[in-house]
Short mmCIF file of C-alpha atoms in Angstrom, two decimals:
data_model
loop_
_atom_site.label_atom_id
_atom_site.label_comp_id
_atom_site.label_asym_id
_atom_site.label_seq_id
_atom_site.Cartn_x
_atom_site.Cartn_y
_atom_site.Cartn_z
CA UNK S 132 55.87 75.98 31.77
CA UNK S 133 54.07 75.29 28.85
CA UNK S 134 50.29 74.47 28.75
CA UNK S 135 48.87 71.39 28.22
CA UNK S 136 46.95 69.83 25.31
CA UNK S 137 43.15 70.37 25.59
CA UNK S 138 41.35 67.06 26.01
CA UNK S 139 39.59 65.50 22.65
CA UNK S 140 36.19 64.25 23.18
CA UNK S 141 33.32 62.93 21.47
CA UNK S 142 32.28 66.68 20.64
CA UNK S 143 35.95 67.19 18.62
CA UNK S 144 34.03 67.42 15.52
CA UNK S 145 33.11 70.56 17.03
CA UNK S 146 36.34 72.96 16.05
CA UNK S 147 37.17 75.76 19.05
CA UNK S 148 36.10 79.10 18.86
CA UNK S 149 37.77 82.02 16.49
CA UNK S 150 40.32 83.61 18.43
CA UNK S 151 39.34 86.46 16.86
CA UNK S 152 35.74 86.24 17.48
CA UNK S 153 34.57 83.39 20.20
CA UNK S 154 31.05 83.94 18.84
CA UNK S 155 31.80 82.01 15.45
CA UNK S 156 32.01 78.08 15.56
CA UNK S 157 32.88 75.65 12.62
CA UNK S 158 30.11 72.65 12.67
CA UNK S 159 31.36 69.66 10.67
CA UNK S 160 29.02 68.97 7.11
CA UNK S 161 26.94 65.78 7.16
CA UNK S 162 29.24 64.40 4.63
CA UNK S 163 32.00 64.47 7.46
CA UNK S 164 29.87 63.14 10.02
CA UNK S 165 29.23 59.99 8.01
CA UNK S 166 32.19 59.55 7.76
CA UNK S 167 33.28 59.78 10.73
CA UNK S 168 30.48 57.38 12.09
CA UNK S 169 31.08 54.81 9.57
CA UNK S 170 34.44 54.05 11.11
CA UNK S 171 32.48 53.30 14.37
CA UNK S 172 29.70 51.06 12.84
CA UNK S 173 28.92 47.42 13.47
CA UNK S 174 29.40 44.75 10.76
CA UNK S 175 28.72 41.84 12.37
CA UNK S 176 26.77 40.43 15.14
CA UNK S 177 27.46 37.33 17.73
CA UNK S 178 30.01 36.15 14.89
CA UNK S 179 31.26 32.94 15.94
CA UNK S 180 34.81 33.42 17.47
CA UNK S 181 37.46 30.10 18.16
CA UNK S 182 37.10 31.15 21.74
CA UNK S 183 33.05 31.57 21.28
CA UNK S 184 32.16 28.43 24.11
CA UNK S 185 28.24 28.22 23.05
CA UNK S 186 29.16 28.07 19.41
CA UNK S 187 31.53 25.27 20.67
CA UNK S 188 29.35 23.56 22.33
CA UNK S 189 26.25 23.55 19.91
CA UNK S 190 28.91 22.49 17.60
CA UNK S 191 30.05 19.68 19.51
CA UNK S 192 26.15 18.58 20.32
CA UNK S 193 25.08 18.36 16.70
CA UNK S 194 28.31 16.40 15.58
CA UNK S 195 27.14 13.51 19.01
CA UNK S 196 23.64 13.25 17.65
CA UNK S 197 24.84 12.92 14.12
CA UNK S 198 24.47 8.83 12.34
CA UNK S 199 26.07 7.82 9.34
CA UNK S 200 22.89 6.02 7.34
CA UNK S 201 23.42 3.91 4.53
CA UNK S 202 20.59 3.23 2.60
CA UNK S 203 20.73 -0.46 0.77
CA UNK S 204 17.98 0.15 -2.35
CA UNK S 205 17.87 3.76 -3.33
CA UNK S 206 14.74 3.77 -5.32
CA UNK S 207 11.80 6.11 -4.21
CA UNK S 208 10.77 5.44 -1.33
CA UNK S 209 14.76 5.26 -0.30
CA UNK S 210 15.06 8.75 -1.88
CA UNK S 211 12.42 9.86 -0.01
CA UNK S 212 13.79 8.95 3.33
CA UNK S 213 17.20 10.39 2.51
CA UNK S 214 15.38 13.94 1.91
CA UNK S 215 14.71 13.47 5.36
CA UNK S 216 17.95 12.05 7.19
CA UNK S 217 19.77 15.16 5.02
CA UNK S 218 17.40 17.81 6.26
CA UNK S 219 18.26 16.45 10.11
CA UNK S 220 21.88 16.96 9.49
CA UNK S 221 22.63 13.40 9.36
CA UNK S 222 25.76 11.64 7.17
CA UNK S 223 23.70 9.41 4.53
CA UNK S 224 25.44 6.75 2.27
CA UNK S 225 23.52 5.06 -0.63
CA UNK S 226 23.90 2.01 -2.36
CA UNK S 227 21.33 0.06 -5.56
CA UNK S 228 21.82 -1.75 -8.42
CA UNK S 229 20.71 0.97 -10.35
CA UNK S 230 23.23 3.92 -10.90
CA UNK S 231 21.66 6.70 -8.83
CA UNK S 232 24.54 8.15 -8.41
CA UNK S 233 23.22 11.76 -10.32
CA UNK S 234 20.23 11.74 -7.75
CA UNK S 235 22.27 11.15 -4.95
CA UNK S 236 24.62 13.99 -5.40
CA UNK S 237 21.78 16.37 -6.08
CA UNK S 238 20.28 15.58 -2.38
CA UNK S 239 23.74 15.34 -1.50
CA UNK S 240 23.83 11.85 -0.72
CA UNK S 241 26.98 9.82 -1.25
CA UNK S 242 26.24 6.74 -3.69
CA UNK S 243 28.60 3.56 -3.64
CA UNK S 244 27.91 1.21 -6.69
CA UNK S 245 29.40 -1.63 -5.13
CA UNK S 246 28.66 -2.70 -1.59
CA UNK S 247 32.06 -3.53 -0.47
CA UNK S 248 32.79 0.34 -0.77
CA UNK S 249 29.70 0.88 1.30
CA UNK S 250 30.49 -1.15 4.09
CA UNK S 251 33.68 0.38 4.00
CA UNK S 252 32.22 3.87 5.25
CA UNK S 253 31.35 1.94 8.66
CA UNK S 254 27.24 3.30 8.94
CA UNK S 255 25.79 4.01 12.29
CA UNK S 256 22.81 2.38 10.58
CA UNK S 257 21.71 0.21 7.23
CA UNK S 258 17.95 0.69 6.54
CA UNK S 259 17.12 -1.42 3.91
CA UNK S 260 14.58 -0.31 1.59
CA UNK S 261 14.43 -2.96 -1.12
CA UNK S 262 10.84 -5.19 -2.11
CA UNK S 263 10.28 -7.48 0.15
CA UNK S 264 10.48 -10.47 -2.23
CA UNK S 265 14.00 -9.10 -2.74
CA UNK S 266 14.83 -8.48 0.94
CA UNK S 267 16.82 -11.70 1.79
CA UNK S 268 18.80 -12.06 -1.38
CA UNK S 269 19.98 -8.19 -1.07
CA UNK S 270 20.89 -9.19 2.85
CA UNK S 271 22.98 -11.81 1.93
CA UNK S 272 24.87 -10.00 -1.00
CA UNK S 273 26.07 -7.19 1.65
CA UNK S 274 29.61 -8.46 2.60
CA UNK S 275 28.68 -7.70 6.72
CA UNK S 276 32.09 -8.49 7.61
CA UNK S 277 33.34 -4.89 6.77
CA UNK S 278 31.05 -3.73 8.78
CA UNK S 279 30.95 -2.38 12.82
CA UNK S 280 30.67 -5.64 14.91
CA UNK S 281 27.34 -3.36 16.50
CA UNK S 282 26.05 -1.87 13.40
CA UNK S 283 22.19 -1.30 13.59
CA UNK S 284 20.43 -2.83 10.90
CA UNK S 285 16.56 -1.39 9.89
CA UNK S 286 14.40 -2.33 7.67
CA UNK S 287 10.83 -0.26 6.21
CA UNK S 288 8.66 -3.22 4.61
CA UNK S 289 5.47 -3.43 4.41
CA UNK S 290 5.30 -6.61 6.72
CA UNK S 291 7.13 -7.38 9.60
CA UNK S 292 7.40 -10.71 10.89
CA UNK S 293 9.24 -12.06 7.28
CA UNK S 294 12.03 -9.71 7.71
CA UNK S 295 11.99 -9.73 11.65
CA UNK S 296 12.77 -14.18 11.17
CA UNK S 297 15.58 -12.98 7.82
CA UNK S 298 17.42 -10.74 10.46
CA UNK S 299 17.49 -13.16 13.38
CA UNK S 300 18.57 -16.17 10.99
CA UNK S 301 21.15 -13.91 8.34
CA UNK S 302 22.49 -11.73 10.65
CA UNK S 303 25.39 -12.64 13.77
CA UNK S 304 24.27 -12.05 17.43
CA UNK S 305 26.43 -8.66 17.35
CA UNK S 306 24.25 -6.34 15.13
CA UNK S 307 21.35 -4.75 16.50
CA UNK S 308 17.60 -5.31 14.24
CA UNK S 309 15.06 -2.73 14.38
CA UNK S 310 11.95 -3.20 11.96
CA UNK S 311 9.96 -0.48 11.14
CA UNK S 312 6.88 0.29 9.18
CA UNK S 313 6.48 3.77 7.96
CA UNK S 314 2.79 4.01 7.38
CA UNK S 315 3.16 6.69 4.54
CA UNK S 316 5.39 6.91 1.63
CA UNK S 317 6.52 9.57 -1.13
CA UNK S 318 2.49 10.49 -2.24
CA UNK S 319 1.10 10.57 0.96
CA UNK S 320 3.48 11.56 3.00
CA UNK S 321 4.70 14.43 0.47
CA UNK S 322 3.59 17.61 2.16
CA UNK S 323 4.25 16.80 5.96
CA UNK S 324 4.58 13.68 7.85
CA UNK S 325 2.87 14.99 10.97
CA UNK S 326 0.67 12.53 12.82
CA UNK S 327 1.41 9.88 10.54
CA UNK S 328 1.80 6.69 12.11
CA UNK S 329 5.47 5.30 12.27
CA UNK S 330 5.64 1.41 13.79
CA UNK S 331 8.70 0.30 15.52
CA UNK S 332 9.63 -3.07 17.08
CA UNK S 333 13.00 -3.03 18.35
CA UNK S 334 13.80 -6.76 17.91
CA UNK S 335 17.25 -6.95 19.02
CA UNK S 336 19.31 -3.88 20.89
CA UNK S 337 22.85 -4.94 22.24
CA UNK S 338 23.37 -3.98 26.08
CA UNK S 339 25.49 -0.12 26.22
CA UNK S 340 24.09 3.32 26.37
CA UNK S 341 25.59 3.77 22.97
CA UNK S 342 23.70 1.35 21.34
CA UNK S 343 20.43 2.20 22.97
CA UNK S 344 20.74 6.11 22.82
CA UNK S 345 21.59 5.17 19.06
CA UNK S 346 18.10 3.45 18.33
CA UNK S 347 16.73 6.51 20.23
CA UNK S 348 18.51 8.97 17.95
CA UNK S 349 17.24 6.97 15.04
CA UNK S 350 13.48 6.78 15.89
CA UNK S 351 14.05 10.65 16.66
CA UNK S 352 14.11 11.18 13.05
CA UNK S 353 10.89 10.89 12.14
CA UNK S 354 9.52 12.10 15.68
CA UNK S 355 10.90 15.07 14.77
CA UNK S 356 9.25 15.06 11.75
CA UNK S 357 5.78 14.95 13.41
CA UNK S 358 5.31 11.05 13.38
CA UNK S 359 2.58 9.47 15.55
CA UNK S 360 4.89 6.76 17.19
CA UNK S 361 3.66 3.38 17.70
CA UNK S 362 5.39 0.50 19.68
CA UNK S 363 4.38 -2.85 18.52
CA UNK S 364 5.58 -6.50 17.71
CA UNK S 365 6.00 -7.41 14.18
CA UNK S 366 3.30 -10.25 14.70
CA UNK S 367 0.48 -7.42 15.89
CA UNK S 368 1.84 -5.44 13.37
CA UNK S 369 0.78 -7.82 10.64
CA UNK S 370 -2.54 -8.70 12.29
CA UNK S 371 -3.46 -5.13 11.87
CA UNK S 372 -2.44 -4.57 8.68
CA UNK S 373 -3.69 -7.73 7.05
CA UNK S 374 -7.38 -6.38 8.00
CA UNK S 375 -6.27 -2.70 6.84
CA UNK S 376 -3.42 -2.20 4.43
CA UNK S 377 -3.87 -5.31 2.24
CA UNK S 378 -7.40 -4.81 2.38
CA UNK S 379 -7.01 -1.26 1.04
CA UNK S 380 -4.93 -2.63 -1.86
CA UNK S 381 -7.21 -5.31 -2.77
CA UNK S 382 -9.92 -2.64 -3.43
CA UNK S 383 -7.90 -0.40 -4.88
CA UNK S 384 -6.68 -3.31 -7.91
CA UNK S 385 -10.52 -4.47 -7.77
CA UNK S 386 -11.65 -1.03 -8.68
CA UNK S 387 -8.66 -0.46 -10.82
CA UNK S 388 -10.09 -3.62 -12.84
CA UNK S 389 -13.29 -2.04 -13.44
CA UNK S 390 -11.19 1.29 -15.48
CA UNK S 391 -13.34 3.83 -13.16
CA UNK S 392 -13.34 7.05 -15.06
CA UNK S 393 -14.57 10.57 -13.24
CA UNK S 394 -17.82 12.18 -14.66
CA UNK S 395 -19.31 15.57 -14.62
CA UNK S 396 -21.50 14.35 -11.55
CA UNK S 397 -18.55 13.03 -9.09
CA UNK S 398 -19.41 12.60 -5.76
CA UNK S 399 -17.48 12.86 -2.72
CA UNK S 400 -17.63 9.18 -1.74
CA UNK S 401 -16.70 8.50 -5.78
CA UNK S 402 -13.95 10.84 -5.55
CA UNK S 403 -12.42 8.83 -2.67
CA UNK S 404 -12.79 5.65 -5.17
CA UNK S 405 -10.81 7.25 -7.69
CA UNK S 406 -8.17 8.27 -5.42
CA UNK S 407 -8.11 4.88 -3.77
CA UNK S 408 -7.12 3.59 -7.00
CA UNK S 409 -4.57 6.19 -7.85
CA UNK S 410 -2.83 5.62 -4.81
CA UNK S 411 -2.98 1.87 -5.17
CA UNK S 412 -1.84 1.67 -9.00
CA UNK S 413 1.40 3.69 -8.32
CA UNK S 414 2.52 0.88 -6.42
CA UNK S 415 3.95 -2.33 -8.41
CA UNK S 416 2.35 -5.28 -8.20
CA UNK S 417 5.39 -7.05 -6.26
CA UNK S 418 4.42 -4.85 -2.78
CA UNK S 419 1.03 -5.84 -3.26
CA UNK S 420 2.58 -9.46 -4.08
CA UNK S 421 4.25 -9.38 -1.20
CA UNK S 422 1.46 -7.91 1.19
CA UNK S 423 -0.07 -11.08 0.02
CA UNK S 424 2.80 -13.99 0.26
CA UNK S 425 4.66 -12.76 3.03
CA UNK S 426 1.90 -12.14 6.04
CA UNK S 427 0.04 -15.28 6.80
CA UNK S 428 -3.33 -13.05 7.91
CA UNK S 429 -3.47 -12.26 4.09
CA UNK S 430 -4.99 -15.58 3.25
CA UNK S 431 -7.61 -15.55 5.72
CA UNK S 432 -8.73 -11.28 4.78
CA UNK S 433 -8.66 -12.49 1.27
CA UNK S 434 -11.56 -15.45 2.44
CA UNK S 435 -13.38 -12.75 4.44
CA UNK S 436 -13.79 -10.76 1.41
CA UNK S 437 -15.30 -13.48 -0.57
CA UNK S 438 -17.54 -14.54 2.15
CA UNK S 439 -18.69 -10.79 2.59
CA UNK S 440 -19.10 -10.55 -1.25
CA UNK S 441 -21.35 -13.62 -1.52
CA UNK S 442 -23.51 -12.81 1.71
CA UNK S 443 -24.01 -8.93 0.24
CA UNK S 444 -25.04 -10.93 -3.09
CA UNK S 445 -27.83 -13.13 -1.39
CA UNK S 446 -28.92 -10.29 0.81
CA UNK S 447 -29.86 -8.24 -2.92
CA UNK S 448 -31.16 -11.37 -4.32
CA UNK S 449 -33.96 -12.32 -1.29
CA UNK S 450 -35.14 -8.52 -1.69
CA UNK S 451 -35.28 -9.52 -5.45
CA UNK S 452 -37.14 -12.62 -4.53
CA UNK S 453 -39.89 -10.48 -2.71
CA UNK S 454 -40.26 -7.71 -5.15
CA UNK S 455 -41.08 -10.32 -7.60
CA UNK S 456 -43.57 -12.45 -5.35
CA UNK S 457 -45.38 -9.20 -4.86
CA UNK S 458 -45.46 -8.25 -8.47
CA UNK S 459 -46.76 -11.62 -9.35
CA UNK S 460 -49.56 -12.28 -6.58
CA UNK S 461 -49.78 -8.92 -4.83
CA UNK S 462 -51.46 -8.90 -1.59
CA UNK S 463 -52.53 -12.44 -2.27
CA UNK S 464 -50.40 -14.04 0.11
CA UNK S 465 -47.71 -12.21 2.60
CA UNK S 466 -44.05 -12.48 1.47
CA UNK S 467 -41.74 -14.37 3.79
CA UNK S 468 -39.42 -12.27 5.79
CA UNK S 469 -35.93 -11.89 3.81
CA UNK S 470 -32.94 -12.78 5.46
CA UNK S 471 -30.82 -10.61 6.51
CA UNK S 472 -26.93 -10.50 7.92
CA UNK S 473 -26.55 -8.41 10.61
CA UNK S 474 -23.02 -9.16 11.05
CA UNK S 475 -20.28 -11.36 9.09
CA UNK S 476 -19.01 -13.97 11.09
CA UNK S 477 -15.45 -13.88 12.84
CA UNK S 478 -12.45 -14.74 10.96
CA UNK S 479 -12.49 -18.68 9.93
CA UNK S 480 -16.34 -19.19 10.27
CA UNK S 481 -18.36 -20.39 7.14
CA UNK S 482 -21.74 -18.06 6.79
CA UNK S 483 -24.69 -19.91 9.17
CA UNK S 484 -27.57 -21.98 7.72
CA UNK S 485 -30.81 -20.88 6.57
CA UNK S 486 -33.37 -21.59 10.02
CA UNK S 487 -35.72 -23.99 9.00
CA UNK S 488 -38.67 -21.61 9.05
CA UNK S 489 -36.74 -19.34 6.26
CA UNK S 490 -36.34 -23.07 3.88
CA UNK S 491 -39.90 -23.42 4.11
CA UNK S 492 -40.94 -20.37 3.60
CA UNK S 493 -38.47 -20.26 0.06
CA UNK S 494 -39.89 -23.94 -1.25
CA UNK S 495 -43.08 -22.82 -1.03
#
């Protein structure tokens, strides 16, 4: 009967002894071995198979949470928001008057030169990012009809009760409005948008868990990008921001007047002045136009400031008044008490009268 084969194993390498002399064994060379174990290595790790299930189903999450964004003025500050949809993994469209088509493709952004094409492409969402003094004209040139019957419109001004009243009287009861106010933009917001504030008034959201988890995804956006989220009407909105944001531009254009220059003796406080008015000149005038026109509260800041102006003016001039009593008659007689503000008045209020005592004291 004849014998059977001896079993291989992983020791094969290992050849069997002379049968002349069992004490002599052939070991394999390390070149062999190599080779041998290269057959056996691994190449790849956790490669996605068509039968991998999580792969599937990560796959299948990121393609739900995914909008198509078409941004309607494609300037900076659109550009700068696309950097950010793209980086999320979202689908973003682009449409301007100018040809930015070059730009577009470089942040791999679709660009549409004519609007009908846009609409075409059915967006999730239209963020308009135009001035504001060109925000209804640009609304009513988009031919809506081509549109989703639900499409969310956005907009990003500056103010937010003008383009809150354009969307409710332009747009048909079927599209949803959500206005927005980044509070940042492309200088300020250039390194990291964390806990910068992002405003939000959702105006008008159609009844469905589609349309509500698609506001949701949209706000996510800039959540995830570290955004201090802030819930507020457009009308509080503009309160605020009359007493902050147009403020801060006024002062920046007043200073900007006055060609500050830096010297060899800057100090902090006069560093902050010249980067007040950097920040401030790199905007055009029609955003600062339009901080003004288009929220009523402007008006009434723009009074304030005079009224502070004038009552800082008469504060330096009584001190004047008494350092040149002094001068004149010394100790002679005792100077009258100067007056002195403590406060400015609320919004509205003309600057009190002189007390009686502090007229007398002057005409004499």
């Amino acid at each position: 009967m004849p014998k059977p084969p001896a079993p291989t194993s992983r020791w094969s390498h290992l050849t069997h002894p002379h049968p002349t002399n069992r004490r002599h064994f052939h070991i394999s060379s390390p070149t062999q071995l190599n080779h041998n174990n290269r057959r056996l290595s691994i190449t790849a790790i956790d490669a996605a198979q068509p039968f991998d299930y999580e792969a599937l189903v990560s796959n299948q999450y990121a393609q739900s949470n995914r909008l198509k964004i078409a941004i309607v003025g494609f300037g900076n500050f659109g550009q700068f928001l696309a950097k950010a949809f793209i980086r999320q993994g979202h689908i973003v469209f682009a449409h301007s008057r100018t040809d930015y088509s070059h730009i577009a493709n470089s942040l791999g952004v679709s660009f549409f030169q004519d609007p009908h094409d846009l609409c075409e492409q059915h967006p999730d969402v239209i963020v308009l990012c135009t001035s504001i003094i060109s925000t209804e004209p640009v609304l009513r040139s988009l031919p809506i009809q081509r549109l989703k019957r639900n499409t969310l419109f956005v907009d990003v001004l500056s103010v937010k009760e003008f383009p809150k009243n354009i969307f409710l009287h332009v747009l048909p009861t079927h599209f949803d409005i959500l206005c927005t106010h980044p509070m940042f933009g492309p200088e300020s917001g250039k390194d990291s948008w964390k806990d910068l504030a992002f405003v939000f008034d959702k105006v008008r959201i159609g009844e469905g868990e589609s349309r509500k988890s698609r506001v949701d995804r949209f706000l996510d956006i800039f959540e995830k990008e570290g955004c201090r989220m802030v819930p507020m009407t457009c009308a509080e909105h503009d309160r605020y921001a009359a007493g902050s944001q147009f403020i801060t531009h006024t002062m920046g254009r007043l200073l900007e007047k006055l060609d500050l220059e830096t010297t060899p003796i800057n100090t902090k406080g006069y560093e902050t002045l010249l980067n007040l008015v950097e920040n401030t000149a790199s905007d055009s005038f029609d955003l600062y136009y339009g901080l003004f026109m288009y929220n009523k509260n402007a008006m009434e800041q723009l009074e304030r400031l005079d009224l502070a102006f004038e009552a800082l003016k008469k504060e330096l001039f009584g001190h004047l008044h008494e350092v040149l009593r002094r001068q004149l008659f010394g100790n002679v007689e005792e100077a009258g008490k100067r007056r002195v503000l403590a406060k400015l008045p609320k919004n509205g209020y003309a600057l009190p009268a002189p007390s009686s005592d502090a007229v007398k004291s002057q005409n004499n």
